[in-house]
Amino acid sequence: PLESLQVVRRVSGQQVDLVAKNNDVFPRAHFGTGPQQKHRTFYEFRTYCILPDQNAAFLKLTNEKIHLRTAHSELVGYWSVEYGGLNKAFHIWKYDSYAQRAEVRATLAQDPAWVSEYLSKALPMLTSQDNEVTYMVPWSRLQSPLQEGGVYELVSFQMRPGGPAVWGKAFQAAINAHDAPGYGKLIGAFHCEFGLQNRVHALWWFESPDHRAEIRHTAHHDARVVAAVRNNIVNLDSQRNQLMLPCPFSPLK
């Protein structure tokens, strides 16, 4: 007699193996949440909240001493938040692996110049620090702005549980609907690995805040954008936007 038979069924977009044994059926699910990360490279998002009366002093100190930090790993960009938050600095660091990051942190802790000239002075100026580990989504690559100057917008989407297998295609379509026609320059799209789960970020560049407002108004009248956004928001729990100014020492300007 036939003891077992494997049957494949699709349930809500997920592959489920139904294993039949002795006339009883047992589900064996493979709950993949989307494309697997193929590269070890990741990007650390860091947000520092600064004492209101120390904001200018913190940015000045960082401008003078950032070379002590960039000697150890790659800085992608460093910004001051202008709208969507007050007295905040946001920066992105690139690492080839977790081992590299651990080595960098250990080296910095033993660097007397970094500790005495920057860290000991900067930390009392801060009220909090936060970080996330993110990966570029598979269909995005880190881009450069069309020109130096301008402003950046970080749009953070808190998606519903389920991962990219549930909302990935709709999110990609919504981003591409803005990027392809030129409703902003997409610098990169990132998926959070450590931090809030099911969180994705889109980093955009615009010539100015007024330029951003103008093309956003135009995009709202584009039927392709409206349709893509409507398909995406069914998977969206919340969204946060921050408009940021690049610091003079930021590689992304």
CSV table of N, CA and C in Angstrom, one decimal, residues 11-83:
chain,number,residue,atom,x,y,z
A,11,VAL,N,-1.2,28.3,-1.1
A,11,VAL,CA,-2.1,28.9,-0.2
A,11,VAL,C,-1.7,30.3,0.1
A,12,SER,N,-2.5,31.2,-0.3
A,12,SER,CA,-2.2,32.7,-0.1
A,12,SER,C,-0.8,33.0,-0.6
A,13,GLY,N,-0.5,32.4,-1.8
A,13,GLY,CA,0.8,32.8,-2.4
A,13,GLY,C,2.0,32.0,-1.8
A,14,GLN,N,1.8,31.2,-0.8
A,14,GLN,CA,2.8,30.4,-0.2
A,14,GLN,C,2.7,28.9,-0.7
A,15,GLN,N,3.9,28.3,-0.8
A,15,GLN,CA,3.9,26.9,-1.2
A,15,GLN,C,3.7,26.1,0.1
A,16,VAL,N,2.8,25.2,0.1
A,16,VAL,CA,2.5,24.3,1.2
A,16,VAL,C,2.6,22.8,0.7
A,17,ASP,N,3.5,22.0,1.2
A,17,ASP,CA,3.5,20.6,0.9
A,17,ASP,C,2.5,19.9,1.8
A,18,LEU,N,1.6,19.2,1.2
A,18,LEU,CA,0.7,18.3,1.9
A,18,LEU,C,1.2,16.9,1.8
A,19,VAL,N,1.6,16.4,3.0
A,19,VAL,CA,2.2,15.0,3.0
A,19,VAL,C,1.1,14.1,3.5
A,20,ALA,N,0.7,13.2,2.6
A,20,ALA,CA,-0.3,12.2,3.0
A,20,ALA,C,0.3,10.9,3.4
A,21,LYS,N,0.0,10.4,4.6
A,21,LYS,CA,0.5,9.2,5.1
A,21,LYS,C,-0.5,8.4,5.8
A,22,ASN,N,-0.7,7.2,5.3
A,22,ASN,CA,-1.8,6.3,5.9
A,22,ASN,C,-3.1,7.0,5.9
A,23,ASN,N,-3.4,7.7,4.8
A,23,ASN,CA,-4.7,8.3,4.5
A,23,ASN,C,-4.9,9.6,5.4
A,24,ASP,N,-3.9,10.0,6.2
A,24,ASP,CA,-4.0,11.3,6.9
A,24,ASP,C,-3.1,12.3,6.2
A,25,VAL,N,-3.6,13.6,6.2
A,25,VAL,CA,-2.8,14.6,5.5
A,25,VAL,C,-2.3,15.6,6.5
A,26,PHE,N,-1.0,15.8,6.4
A,26,PHE,CA,-0.3,16.8,7.3
A,26,PHE,C,0.3,17.9,6.4
A,27,PRO,N,0.1,19.1,6.8
A,27,PRO,CA,0.7,20.2,6.1
A,27,PRO,C,2.2,20.4,6.5
A,28,ARG,N,3.0,20.7,5.5
A,28,ARG,CA,4.4,21.0,5.8
A,28,ARG,C,4.7,22.3,5.0
A,29,ALA,N,4.7,23.4,5.6
A,29,ALA,CA,4.7,24.7,4.9
A,29,ALA,C,6.1,25.2,4.8
A,30,HIS,N,6.4,25.9,3.7
A,30,HIS,CA,7.6,26.6,3.4
A,30,HIS,C,7.3,28.1,3.4
A,31,PHE,N,7.4,28.8,4.5
A,31,PHE,CA,6.9,30.2,4.5
A,31,PHE,C,8.1,31.1,4.2
A,32,GLY,N,8.5,31.1,2.9
A,32,GLY,CA,9.5,32.1,2.5
A,32,GLY,C,8.9,33.4,2.5
A,33,THR,N,9.6,34.5,2.9
A,33,THR,CA,9.0,35.8,2.9
A,33,THR,C,9.4,36.7,1.8
A,34,GLY,N,10.1,36.1,0.8
A,34,GLY,CA,10.5,36.8,-0.4
A,34,GLY,C,11.9,36.4,-0.8
A,35,PRO,N,12.4,37.2,-1.8
A,35,PRO,CA,13.8,36.8,-2.3
A,35,PRO,C,14.8,36.9,-1.2
A,36,GLN,N,15.7,35.9,-1.2
A,36,GLN,CA,16.7,35.8,-0.1
A,36,GLN,C,17.8,36.8,-0.4
A,37,GLN,N,18.4,37.3,0.6
A,37,GLN,CA,19.5,38.3,0.5
A,37,GLN,C,20.7,37.5,-0.1
A,38,LYS,N,21.2,38.0,-1.3
A,38,LYS,CA,22.3,37.3,-2.0
A,38,LYS,C,23.7,38.0,-1.6
A,39,HIS,N,23.7,39.2,-1.1
A,39,HIS,CA,25.0,39.8,-0.8
A,39,HIS,C,25.1,40.1,0.7
A,40,ARG,N,26.3,40.1,1.1
A,40,ARG,CA,26.6,40.3,2.5
A,40,ARG,C,26.6,41.8,2.9
A,41,THR,N,26.8,42.6,1.9
A,41,THR,CA,26.9,44.1,2.1
A,41,THR,C,25.6,44.6,2.7
A,42,PHE,N,25.7,45.3,3.8
A,42,PHE,CA,24.5,45.9,4.4
A,42,PHE,C,24.8,47.4,4.8
A,43,TYR,N,23.7,48.1,5.1
A,43,TYR,CA,23.8,49.5,5.4
A,43,TYR,C,23.2,49.8,6.7
A,44,GLU,N,24.0,50.4,7.6
A,44,GLU,CA,23.5,50.7,8.9
A,44,GLU,C,22.9,52.2,8.9
A,45,PHE,N,21.7,52.3,9.3
A,45,PHE,CA,21.0,53.6,9.4
A,45,PHE,C,21.2,54.0,10.9
A,46,ARG,N,21.7,55.2,11.1
A,46,ARG,CA,21.9,55.7,12.5
A,46,ARG,C,21.2,57.0,12.6
A,47,THR,N,20.4,57.2,13.7
A,47,THR,CA,19.7,58.4,13.9
A,47,THR,C,20.1,58.9,15.3
A,48,TYR,N,20.6,60.2,15.4
A,48,TYR,CA,21.0,60.8,16.6
A,48,TYR,C,20.0,61.9,16.9
A,49,CYS,N,19.5,61.9,18.1
A,49,CYS,CA,18.6,63.1,18.6
A,49,CYS,C,19.5,64.0,19.4
A,50,ILE,N,19.6,65.2,19.1
A,50,ILE,CA,20.5,66.2,19.7
A,50,ILE,C,19.8,67.2,20.6
A,51,LEU,N,20.5,67.6,21.7
A,51,LEU,CA,19.9,68.6,22.5
A,51,LEU,C,19.7,69.9,21.7
A,52,PRO,N,18.5,70.5,21.8
A,52,PRO,CA,18.2,71.6,21.0
A,52,PRO,C,19.3,72.7,21.0
A,53,ASP,N,19.9,73.0,22.2
A,53,ASP,CA,20.9,74.1,22.2
A,53,ASP,C,22.3,73.6,21.8
A,54,GLN,N,22.4,72.3,21.4
A,54,GLN,CA,23.7,71.8,21.0
A,54,GLN,C,23.7,71.3,19.5
A,55,ASN,N,22.6,71.6,18.8
A,55,ASN,CA,22.5,71.1,17.4
A,55,ASN,C,23.6,71.6,16.6
A,56,ALA,N,23.8,72.9,16.6
A,56,ALA,CA,24.8,73.6,15.7
A,56,ALA,C,26.2,73.1,16.2
A,57,ALA,N,26.4,73.0,17.5
A,57,ALA,CA,27.8,72.6,18.0
A,57,ALA,C,28.1,71.2,17.6
A,58,PHE,N,27.1,70.3,17.7
A,58,PHE,CA,27.3,68.9,17.3
A,58,PHE,C,27.7,68.8,15.8
A,59,LEU,N,26.9,69.5,15.0
A,59,LEU,CA,27.2,69.4,13.5
A,59,LEU,C,28.6,70.0,13.2
A,60,LYS,N,29.0,71.0,13.9
A,60,LYS,CA,30.3,71.6,13.7
A,60,LYS,C,31.4,70.7,14.1
A,61,LEU,N,31.2,70.1,15.3
A,61,LEU,CA,32.2,69.1,15.8
A,61,LEU,C,32.4,67.9,14.8
A,62,THR,N,31.2,67.4,14.4
A,62,THR,CA,31.2,66.3,13.5
A,62,THR,C,31.9,66.6,12.2
A,63,ASN,N,31.7,67.8,11.7
A,63,ASN,CA,32.3,68.3,10.4
A,63,ASN,C,33.8,68.3,10.6
A,64,GLU,N,34.3,68.7,11.7
A,64,GLU,CA,35.7,68.9,12.0
A,64,GLU,C,36.4,67.5,12.2
A,65,LYS,N,35.7,66.5,12.8
A,65,LYS,CA,36.3,65.3,13.3
A,65,LYS,C,35.8,64.0,12.5
A,66,ILE,N,35.0,64.2,11.5
A,66,ILE,CA,34.4,63.0,10.9
A,66,ILE,C,35.5,62.2,10.2
A,67,HIS,N,36.6,62.8,9.8
A,67,HIS,CA,37.7,62.1,9.2
A,67,HIS,C,38.2,61.0,10.1
A,68,LEU,N,38.1,61.2,11.4
A,68,LEU,CA,38.6,60.1,12.3
A,68,LEU,C,37.7,58.9,12.2
A,69,ARG,N,36.5,59.1,11.9
A,69,ARG,CA,35.5,57.9,11.7
A,69,ARG,C,35.6,57.3,10.3
A,70,THR,N,35.6,58.1,9.3
A,70,THR,CA,35.6,57.6,7.9
A,70,THR,C,37.0,56.9,7.6
A,71,ALA,N,38.0,57.1,8.4
A,71,ALA,CA,39.2,56.3,8.2
A,71,ALA,C,39.0,54.8,8.4
A,72,HIS,N,37.9,54.5,9.0
A,72,HIS,CA,37.7,53.0,9.3
A,72,HIS,C,36.6,52.3,8.5
A,73,SER,N,35.6,53.1,8.0
A,73,SER,CA,34.6,52.4,7.2
A,73,SER,C,33.9,53.5,6.4
A,74,GLU,N,33.2,53.0,5.4
A,74,GLU,CA,32.6,53.9,4.4
A,74,GLU,C,31.3,54.6,4.8
A,75,LEU,N,31.4,55.9,4.8
A,75,LEU,CA,30.2,56.8,5.0
A,75,LEU,C,29.5,57.0,3.7
A,76,VAL,N,28.2,56.6,3.7
A,76,VAL,CA,27.4,56.8,2.4
A,76,VAL,C,26.8,58.3,2.4
A,77,GLY,N,26.2,58.7,3.5
A,77,GLY,CA,25.7,60.0,3.6
A,77,GLY,C,25.4,60.4,5.0
A,78,TYR,N,25.4,61.8,5.2
A,78,TYR,CA,25.1,62.3,6.6
A,78,TYR,C,24.2,63.6,6.4
A,79,TRP,N,23.1,63.6,7.1
A,79,TRP,CA,22.1,64.6,6.9
A,79,TRP,C,21.7,65.2,8.2
A,80,SER,N,21.2,66.4,8.1
A,80,SER,CA,20.4,67.1,9.2
A,80,SER,C,19.0,67.1,8.8
A,81,VAL,N,18.1,66.6,9.7
A,81,VAL,CA,16.7,66.6,9.4
A,81,VAL,C,16.1,68.0,9.5
A,82,GLU,N,15.4,68.4,8.4
A,82,GLU,CA,14.9,69.7,8.4
A,82,GLU,C,13.4,69.7,8.6
A,83,TYR,N,12.6,68.8,8.0
A,83,TYR,CA,11.2,68.6,8.3
A,83,TYR,C,10.9,67.2,8.6
